XYZ file of N, CA and C in Angstrom:
711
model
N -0.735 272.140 -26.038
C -1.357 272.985 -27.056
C -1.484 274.398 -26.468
N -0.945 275.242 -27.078
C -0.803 276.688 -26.792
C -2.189 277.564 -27.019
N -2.661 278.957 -26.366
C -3.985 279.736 -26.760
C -3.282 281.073 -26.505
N -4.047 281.563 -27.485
C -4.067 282.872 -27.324
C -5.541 283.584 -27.706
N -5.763 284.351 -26.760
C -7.086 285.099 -26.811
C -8.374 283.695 -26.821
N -8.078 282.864 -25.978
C -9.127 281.965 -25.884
C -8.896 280.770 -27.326
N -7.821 281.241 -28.200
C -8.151 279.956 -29.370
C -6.686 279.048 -28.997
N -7.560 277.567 -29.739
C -6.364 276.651 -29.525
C -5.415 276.707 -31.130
N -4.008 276.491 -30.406
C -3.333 276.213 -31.778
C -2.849 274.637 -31.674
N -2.559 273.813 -32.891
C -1.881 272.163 -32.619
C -0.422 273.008 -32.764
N 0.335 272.070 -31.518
C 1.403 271.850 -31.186
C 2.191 271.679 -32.023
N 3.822 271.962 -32.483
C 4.772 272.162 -33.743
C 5.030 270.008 -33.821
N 5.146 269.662 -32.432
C 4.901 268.333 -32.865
C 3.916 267.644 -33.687
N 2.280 268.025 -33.231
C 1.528 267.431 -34.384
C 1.291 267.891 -35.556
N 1.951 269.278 -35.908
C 2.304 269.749 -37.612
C 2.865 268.783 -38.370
N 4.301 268.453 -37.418
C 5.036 267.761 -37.866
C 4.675 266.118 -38.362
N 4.137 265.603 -37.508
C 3.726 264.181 -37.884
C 2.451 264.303 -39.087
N 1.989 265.003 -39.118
C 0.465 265.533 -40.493
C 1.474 265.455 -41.130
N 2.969 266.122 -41.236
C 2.866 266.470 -43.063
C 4.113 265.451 -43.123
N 4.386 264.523 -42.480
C 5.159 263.124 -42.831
C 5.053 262.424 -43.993
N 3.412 261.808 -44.394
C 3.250 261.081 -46.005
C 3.583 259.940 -45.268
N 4.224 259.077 -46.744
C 4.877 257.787 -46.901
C 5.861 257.803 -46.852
N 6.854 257.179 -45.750
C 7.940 256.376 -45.550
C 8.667 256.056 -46.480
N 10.347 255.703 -46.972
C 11.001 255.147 -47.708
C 10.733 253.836 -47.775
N 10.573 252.938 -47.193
C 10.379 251.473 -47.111
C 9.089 251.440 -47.388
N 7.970 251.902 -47.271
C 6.531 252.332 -47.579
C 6.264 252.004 -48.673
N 7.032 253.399 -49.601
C 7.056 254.091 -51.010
C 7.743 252.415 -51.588
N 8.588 252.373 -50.970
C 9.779 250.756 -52.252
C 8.470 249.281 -51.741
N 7.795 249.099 -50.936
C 6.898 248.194 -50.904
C 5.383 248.426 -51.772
N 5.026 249.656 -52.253
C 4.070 249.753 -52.975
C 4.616 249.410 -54.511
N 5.146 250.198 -54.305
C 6.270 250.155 -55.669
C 6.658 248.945 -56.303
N 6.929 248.039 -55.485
C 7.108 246.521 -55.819
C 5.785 245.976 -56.061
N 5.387 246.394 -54.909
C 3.684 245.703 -55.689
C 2.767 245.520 -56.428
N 3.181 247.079 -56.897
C 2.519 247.619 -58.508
C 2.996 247.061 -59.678
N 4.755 246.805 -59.504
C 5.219 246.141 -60.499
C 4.889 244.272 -60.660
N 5.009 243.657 -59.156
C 3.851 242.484 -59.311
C 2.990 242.849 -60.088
N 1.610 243.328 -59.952
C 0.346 243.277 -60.292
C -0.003 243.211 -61.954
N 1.349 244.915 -62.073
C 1.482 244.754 -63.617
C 1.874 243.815 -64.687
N 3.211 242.932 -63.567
C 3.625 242.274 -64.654
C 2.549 240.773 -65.026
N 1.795 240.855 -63.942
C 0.527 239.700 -63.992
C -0.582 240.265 -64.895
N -0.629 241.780 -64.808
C -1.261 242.055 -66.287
C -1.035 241.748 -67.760
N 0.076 242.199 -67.947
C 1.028 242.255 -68.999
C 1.197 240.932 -69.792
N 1.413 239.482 -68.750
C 1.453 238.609 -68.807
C 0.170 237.839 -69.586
N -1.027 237.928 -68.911
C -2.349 237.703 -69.101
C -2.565 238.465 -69.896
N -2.350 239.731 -70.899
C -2.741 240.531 -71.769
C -2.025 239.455 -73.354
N -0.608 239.281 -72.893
C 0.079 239.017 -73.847
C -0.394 237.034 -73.846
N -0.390 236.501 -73.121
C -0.929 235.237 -73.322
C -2.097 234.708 -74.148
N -2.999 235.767 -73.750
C -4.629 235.497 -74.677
C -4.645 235.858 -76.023
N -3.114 237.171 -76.276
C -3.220 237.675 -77.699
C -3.063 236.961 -78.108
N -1.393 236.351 -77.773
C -1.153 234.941 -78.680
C -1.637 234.077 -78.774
N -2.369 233.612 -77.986
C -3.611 232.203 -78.286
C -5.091 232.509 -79.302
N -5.076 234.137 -79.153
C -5.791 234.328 -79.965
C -5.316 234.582 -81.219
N -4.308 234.866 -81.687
C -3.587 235.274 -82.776
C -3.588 233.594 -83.582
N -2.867 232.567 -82.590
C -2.793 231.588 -82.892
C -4.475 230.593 -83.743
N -5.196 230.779 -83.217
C -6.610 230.415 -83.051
C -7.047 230.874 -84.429
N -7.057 232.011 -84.654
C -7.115 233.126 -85.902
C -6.719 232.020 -87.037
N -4.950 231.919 -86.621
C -4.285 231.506 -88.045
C -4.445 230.035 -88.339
N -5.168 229.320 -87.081
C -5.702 228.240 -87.225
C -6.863 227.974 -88.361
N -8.200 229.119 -88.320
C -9.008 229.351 -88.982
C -8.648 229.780 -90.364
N -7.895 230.400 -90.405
C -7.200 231.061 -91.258
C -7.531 230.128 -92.342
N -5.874 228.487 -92.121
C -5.694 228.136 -92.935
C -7.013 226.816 -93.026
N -7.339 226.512 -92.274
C -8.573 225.643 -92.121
C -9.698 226.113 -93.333
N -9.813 227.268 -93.002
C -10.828 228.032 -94.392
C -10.234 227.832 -95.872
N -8.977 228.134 -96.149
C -8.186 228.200 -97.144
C -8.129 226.494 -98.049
N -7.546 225.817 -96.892
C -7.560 224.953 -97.111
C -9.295 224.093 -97.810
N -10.041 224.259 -96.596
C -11.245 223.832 -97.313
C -11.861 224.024 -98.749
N -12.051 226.011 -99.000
C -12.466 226.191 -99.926
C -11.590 225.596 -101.177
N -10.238 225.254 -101.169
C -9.196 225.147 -102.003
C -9.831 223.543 -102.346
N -9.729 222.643 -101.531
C -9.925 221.676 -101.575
C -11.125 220.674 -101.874
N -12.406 221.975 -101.921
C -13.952 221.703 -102.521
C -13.873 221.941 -103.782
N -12.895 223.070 -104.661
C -12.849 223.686 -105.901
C -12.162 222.516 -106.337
N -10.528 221.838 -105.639
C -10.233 221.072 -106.636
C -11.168 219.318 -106.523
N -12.063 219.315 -105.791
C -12.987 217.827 -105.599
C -13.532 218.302 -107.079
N -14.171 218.710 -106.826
C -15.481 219.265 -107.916
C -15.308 219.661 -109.142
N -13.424 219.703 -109.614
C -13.395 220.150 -111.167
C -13.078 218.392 -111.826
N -12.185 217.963 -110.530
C -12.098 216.285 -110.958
C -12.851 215.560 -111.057
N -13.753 215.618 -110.225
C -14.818 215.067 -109.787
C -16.128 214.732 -111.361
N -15.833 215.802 -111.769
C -16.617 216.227 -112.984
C -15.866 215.970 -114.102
N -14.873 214.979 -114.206
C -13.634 214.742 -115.029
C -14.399 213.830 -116.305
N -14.296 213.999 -117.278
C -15.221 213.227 -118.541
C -14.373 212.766 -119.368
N -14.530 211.825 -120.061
C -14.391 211.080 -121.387
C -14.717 211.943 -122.639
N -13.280 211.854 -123.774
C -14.167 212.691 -124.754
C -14.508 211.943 -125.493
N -15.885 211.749 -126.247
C -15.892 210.587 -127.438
C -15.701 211.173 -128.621
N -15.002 210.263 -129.192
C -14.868 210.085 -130.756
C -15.060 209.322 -131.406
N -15.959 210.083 -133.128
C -16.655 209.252 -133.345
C -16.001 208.000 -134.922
N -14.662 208.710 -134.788
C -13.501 207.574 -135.351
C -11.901 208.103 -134.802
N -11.405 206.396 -134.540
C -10.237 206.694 -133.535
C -10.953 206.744 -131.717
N -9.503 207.037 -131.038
C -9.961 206.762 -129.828
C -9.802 207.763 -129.324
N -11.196 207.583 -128.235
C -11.709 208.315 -127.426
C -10.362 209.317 -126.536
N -10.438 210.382 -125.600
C -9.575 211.180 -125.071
C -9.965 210.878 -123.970
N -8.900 210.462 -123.504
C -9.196 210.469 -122.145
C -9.212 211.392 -121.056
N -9.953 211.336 -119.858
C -10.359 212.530 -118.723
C -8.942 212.846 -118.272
N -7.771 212.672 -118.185
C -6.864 213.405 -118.057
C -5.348 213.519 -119.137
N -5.261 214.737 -119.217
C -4.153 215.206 -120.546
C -2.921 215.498 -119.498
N -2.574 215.833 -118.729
C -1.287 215.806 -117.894
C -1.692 215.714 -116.583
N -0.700 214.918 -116.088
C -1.011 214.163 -114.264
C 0.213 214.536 -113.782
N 0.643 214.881 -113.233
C 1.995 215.531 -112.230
C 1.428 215.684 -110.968
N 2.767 216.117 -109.970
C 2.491 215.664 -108.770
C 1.812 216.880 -108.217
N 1.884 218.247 -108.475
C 1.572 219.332 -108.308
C 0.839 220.304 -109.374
N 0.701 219.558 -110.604
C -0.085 219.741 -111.687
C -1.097 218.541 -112.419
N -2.513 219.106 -112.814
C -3.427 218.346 -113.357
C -4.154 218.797 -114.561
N -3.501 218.395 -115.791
C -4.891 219.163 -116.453
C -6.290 217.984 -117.426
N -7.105 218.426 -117.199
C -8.152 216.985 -117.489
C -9.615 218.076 -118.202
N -9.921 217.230 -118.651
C -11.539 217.540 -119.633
C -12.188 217.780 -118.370
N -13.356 218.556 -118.233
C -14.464 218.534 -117.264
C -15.414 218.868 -117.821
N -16.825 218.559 -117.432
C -18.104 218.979 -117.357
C -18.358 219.641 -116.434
N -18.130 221.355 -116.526
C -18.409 222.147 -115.499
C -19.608 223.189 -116.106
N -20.560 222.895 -116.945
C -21.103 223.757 -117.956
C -22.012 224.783 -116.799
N -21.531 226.318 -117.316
C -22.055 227.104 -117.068
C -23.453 227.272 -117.385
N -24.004 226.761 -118.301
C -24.773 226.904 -118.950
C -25.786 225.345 -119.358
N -26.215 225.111 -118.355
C -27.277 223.573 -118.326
C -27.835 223.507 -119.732
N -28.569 224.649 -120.673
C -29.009 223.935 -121.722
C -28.080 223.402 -122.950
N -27.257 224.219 -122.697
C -26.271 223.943 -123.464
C -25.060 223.541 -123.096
N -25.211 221.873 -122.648
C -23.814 222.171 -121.638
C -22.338 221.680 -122.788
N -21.137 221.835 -122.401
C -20.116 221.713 -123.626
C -19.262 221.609 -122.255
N -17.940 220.418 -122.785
C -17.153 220.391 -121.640
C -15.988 221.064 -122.017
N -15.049 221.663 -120.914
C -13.884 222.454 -121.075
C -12.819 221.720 -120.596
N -11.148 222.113 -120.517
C -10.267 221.762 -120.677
C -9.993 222.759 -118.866
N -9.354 221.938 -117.904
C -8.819 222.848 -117.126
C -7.837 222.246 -116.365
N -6.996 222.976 -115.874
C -5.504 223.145 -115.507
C -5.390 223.630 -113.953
N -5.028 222.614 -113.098
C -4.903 223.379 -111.568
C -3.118 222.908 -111.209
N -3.297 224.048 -110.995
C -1.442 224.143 -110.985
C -0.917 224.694 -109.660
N -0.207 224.605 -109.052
C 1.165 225.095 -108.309
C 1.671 226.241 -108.858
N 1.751 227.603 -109.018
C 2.568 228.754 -109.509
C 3.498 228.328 -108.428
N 4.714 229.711 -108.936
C 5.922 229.707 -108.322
C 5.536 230.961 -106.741
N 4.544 231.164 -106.335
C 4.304 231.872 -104.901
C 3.842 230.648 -104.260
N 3.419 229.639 -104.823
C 2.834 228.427 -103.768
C 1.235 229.073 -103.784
N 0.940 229.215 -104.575
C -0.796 229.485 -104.899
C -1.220 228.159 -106.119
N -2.254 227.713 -105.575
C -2.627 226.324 -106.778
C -3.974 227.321 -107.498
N -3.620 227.724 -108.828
C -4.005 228.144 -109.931
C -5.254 227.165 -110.992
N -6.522 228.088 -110.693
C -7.267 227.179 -112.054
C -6.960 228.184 -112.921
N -6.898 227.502 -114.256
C -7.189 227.823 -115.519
C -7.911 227.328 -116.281
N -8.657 227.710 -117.364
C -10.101 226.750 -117.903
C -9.676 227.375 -119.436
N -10.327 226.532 -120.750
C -10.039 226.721 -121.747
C -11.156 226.067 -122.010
N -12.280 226.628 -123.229
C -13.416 225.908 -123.580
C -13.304 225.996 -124.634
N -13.779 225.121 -124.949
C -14.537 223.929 -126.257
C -15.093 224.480 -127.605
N -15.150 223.667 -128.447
C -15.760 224.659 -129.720
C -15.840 223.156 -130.831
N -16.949 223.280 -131.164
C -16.897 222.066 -132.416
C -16.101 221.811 -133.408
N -16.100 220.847 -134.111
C -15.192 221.251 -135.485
C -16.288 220.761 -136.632
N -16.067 221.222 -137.708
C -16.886 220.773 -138.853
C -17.874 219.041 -138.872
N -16.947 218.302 -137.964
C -18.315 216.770 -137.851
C -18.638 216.800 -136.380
N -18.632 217.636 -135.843
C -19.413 218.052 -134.457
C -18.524 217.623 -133.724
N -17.664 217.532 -133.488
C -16.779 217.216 -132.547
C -16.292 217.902 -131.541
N -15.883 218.192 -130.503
C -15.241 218.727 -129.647
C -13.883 218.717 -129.021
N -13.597 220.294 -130.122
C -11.967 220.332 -130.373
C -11.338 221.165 -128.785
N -10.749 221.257 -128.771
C -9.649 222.255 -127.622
C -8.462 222.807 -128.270
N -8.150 224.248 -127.775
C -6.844 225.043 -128.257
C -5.884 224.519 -127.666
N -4.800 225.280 -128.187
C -3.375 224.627 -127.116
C -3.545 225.372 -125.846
N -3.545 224.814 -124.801
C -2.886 224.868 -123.175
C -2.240 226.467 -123.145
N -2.601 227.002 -123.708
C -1.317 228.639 -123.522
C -2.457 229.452 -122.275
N -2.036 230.442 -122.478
C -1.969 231.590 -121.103
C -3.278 232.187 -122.066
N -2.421 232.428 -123.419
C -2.944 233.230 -124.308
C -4.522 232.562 -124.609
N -4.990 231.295 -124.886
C -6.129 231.040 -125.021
C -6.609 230.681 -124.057
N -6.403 231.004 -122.482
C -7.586 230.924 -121.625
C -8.565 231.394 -121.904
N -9.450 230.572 -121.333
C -10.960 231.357 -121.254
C -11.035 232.219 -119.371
N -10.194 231.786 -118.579
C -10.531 232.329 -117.278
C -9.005 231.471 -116.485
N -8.927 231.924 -115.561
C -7.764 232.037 -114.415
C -8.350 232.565 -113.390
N -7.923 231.926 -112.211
C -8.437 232.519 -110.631
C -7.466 231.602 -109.861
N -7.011 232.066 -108.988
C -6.714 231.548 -107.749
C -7.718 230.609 -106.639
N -7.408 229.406 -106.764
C -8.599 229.151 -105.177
C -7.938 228.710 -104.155
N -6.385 228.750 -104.258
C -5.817 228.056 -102.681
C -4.531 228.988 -102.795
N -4.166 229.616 -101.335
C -2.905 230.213 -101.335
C -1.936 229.287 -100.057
N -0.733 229.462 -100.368
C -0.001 229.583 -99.171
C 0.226 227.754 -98.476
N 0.271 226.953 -99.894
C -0.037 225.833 -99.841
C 2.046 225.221 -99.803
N 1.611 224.618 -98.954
C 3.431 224.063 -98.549
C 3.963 222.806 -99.671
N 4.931 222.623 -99.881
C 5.320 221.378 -100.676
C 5.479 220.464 -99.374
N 5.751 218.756 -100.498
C 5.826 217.943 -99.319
C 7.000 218.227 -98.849
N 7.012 217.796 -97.385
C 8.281 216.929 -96.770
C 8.179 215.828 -96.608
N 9.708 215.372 -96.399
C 9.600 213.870 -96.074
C 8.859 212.748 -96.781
N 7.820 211.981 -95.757
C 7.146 211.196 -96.491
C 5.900 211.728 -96.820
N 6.329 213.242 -96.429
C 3.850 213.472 -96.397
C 3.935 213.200 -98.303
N 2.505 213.368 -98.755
C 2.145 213.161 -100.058
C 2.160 214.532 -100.762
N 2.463 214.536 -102.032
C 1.747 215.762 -102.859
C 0.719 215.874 -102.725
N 0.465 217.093 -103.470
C -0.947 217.347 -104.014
C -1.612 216.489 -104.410
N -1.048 215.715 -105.220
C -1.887 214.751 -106.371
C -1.756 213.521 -106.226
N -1.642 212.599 -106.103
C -1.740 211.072 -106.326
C -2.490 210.211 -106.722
N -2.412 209.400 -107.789
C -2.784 208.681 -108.874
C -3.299 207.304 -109.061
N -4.494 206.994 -108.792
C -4.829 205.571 -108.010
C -5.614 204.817 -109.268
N -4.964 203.461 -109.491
C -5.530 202.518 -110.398
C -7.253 202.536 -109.815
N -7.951 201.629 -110.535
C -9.149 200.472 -109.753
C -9.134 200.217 -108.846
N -7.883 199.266 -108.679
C -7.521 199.008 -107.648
C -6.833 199.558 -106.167
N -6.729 200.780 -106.649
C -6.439 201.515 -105.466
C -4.582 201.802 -105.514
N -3.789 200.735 -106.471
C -2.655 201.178 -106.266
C -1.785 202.273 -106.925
N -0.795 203.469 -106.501
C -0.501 204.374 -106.877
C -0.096 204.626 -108.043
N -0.260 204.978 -109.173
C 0.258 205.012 -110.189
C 1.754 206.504 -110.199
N 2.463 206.375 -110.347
C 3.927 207.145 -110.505
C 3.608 208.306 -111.224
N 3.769 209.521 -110.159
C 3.653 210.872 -111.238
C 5.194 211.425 -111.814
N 5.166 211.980 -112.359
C 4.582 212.312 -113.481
C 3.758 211.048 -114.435
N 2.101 211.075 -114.584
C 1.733 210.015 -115.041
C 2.481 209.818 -116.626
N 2.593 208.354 -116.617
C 3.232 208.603 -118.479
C 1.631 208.448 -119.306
N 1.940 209.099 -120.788
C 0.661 209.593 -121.527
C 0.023 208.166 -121.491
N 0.823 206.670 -121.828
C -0.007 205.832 -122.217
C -0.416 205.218 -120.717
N -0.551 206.043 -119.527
C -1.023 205.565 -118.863
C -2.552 206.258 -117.870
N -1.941 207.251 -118.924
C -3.275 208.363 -117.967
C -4.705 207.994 -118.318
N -5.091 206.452 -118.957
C -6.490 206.240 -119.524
C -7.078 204.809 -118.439
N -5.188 204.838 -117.672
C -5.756 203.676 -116.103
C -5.958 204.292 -115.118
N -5.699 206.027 -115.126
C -6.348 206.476 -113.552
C -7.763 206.437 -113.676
N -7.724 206.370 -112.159
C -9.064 205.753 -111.419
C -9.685 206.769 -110.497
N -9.049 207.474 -109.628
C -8.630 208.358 -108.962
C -7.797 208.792 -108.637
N -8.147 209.811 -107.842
C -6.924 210.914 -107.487
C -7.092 211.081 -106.159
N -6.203 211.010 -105.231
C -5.823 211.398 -103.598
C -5.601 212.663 -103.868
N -6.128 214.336 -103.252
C -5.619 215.564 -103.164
C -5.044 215.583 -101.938
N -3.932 215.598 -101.557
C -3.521 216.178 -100.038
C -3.220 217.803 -100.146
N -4.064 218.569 -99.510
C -3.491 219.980 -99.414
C -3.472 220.258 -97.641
N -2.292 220.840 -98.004
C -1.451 221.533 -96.891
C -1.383 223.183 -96.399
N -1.860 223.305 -95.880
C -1.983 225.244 -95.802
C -1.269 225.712 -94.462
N -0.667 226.711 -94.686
C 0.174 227.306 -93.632
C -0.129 229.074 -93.985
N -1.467 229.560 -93.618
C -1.728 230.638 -93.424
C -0.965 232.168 -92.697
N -0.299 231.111 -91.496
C -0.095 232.432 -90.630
C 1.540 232.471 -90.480
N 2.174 233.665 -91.318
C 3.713 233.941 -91.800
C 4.533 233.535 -90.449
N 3.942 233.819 -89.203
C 5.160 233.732 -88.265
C 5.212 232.119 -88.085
N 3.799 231.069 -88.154
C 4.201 230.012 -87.856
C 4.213 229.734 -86.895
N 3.619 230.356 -85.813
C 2.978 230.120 -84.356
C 1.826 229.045 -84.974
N 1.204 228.740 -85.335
C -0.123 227.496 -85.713
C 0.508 226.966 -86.503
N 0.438 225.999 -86.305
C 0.138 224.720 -87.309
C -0.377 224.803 -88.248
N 0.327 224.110 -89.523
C -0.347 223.989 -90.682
C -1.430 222.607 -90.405
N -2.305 223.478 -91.055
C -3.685 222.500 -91.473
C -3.118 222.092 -93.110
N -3.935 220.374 -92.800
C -3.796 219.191 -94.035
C -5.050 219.058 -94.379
N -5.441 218.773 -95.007
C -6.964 217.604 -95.267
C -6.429 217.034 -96.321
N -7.326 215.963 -96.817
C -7.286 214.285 -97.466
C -8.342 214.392 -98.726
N -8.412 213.962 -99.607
C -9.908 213.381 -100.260
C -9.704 212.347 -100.976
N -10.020 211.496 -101.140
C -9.856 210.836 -102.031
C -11.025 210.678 -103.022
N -10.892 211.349 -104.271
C -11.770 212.024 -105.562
C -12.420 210.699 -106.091
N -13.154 210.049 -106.802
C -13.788 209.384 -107.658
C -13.925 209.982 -109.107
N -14.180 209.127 -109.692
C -14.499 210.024 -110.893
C -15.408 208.982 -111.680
N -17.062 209.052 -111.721
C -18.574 208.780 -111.896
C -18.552 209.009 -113.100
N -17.660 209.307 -113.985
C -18.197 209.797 -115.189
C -17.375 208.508 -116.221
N -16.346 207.612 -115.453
C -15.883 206.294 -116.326
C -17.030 205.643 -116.031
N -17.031 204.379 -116.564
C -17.698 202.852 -117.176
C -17.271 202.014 -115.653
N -18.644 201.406 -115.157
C -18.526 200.391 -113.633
C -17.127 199.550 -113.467
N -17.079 199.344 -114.809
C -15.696 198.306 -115.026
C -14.714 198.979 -114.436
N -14.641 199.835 -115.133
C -13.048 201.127 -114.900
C -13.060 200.922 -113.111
N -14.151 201.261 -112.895
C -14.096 201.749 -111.253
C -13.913 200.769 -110.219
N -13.727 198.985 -111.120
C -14.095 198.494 -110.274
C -15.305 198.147 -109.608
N -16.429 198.115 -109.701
C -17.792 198.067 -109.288
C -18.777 196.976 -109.703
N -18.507 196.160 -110.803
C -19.125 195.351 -111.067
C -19.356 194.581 -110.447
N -20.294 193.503 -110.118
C -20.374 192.270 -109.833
C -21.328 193.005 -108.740
């Protein structure tokens, strides 16, 4: 180390080693390491989305499915007899198909006055199962008449299930058609037979999430209908 006038200066050697830095082999070993670390980020970022994405469309159709599947318990469920008071009675369902139902119900808005309506849960062509409702009106000997089935004399339309799959294979429709006895009656039901259903099996199927990473959610019910005679149901004895 060199002086002049009593001061020290550092030597051109230890300039030199100060302003060195990082090495080539240095610089390419950090470098690699960063790209490790990241791609273990990246990895773990993108893993949890999709499980969460997945999880989501799980709920998704789980919700869909449910609410869809409480609306159609509860319009069948409430499925009635019409009486007449010459000639025979109407029975709780006017068309049975495998993806279409339309039947009398007691859904009265209105407890003091309750009056039963005509309603229709259908399959449209997007794969949305469609209510439609059509109400009631007397006729001159008190009876309780219904319009024709059109678009035009609804009383109301709503959607309560979207995104509902047809069958495959062996799974079931929507609808299925059960004697007393429990055995299937053939949909499309024929007219002179729609006064032996007993119940109805709903299978709905929901497939919420477009890409199809989750699983479609199913559920089951098998409907009753409290509003036939012990006999009908089987129950006696």
């Amino acid at each position: 180390m060199g002086a002049t006038n009593g001061r020290a200066f550092p030597s051109r050697k230890n300039c030199v080693l100060a302003d060195e830095g990082f090495s080539l082999p240095e610089l390419i070993v950090a470098m690699f390491l960063f790209g490790i670390v990241m791609t273990l980020v990246v990895t773990l970022f993108a893993t949890f989305n999709s499980h969460f994405t997945r999880e989501r469309s799980a709920t998704d159709s789980t919700n869909v499915a449910s609410i869809g599947m409480n609306e159609t318990s509860k319009v069948i469920r409430a499925g009635t007899i019409i009486n007449r008071d010459s000639g025979s009675d109407l029975p709780i369902f006017v068309v049975a198909g495998n993806e279409s139902v339309r039947l009398y119900s007691y859904l009265a808005a209105d407890s003091l006055n309750p009056a039963p309506i005509m309603v229709e849960l259908k399959i449209d062509g997007n794969r949305q199962l469609v209510e439609t409702r059509w109400d009631a009106t007397r006729d001159g000997t008190d009876q309780w008449i219904f319009p024709a089935a059109t678009p035009e004399n609804s009383t109301s339309s709503r959607v309560v299930a979207r995104k509902l799959l047809p069958p495959t294979g062996s799974s079931l429709p929507l609808f299925t058609y059960l004697r007393p006895d429990g055995t299937v009656i053939p949909a499309p039901v024929a007219s002179t037979d729609l006064g032996n259903i007993g119940g109805v099996k709903v299978t709905m199927t929901v497939q919420a999430d477009e890409t199809e990473r989750a699983a479609p959610v199913e559920l089951h019910n098998r409907v009753g209908l409290p509003n036939l005679t012990s006999s009908r149901l089987g129950l006696e004895g």
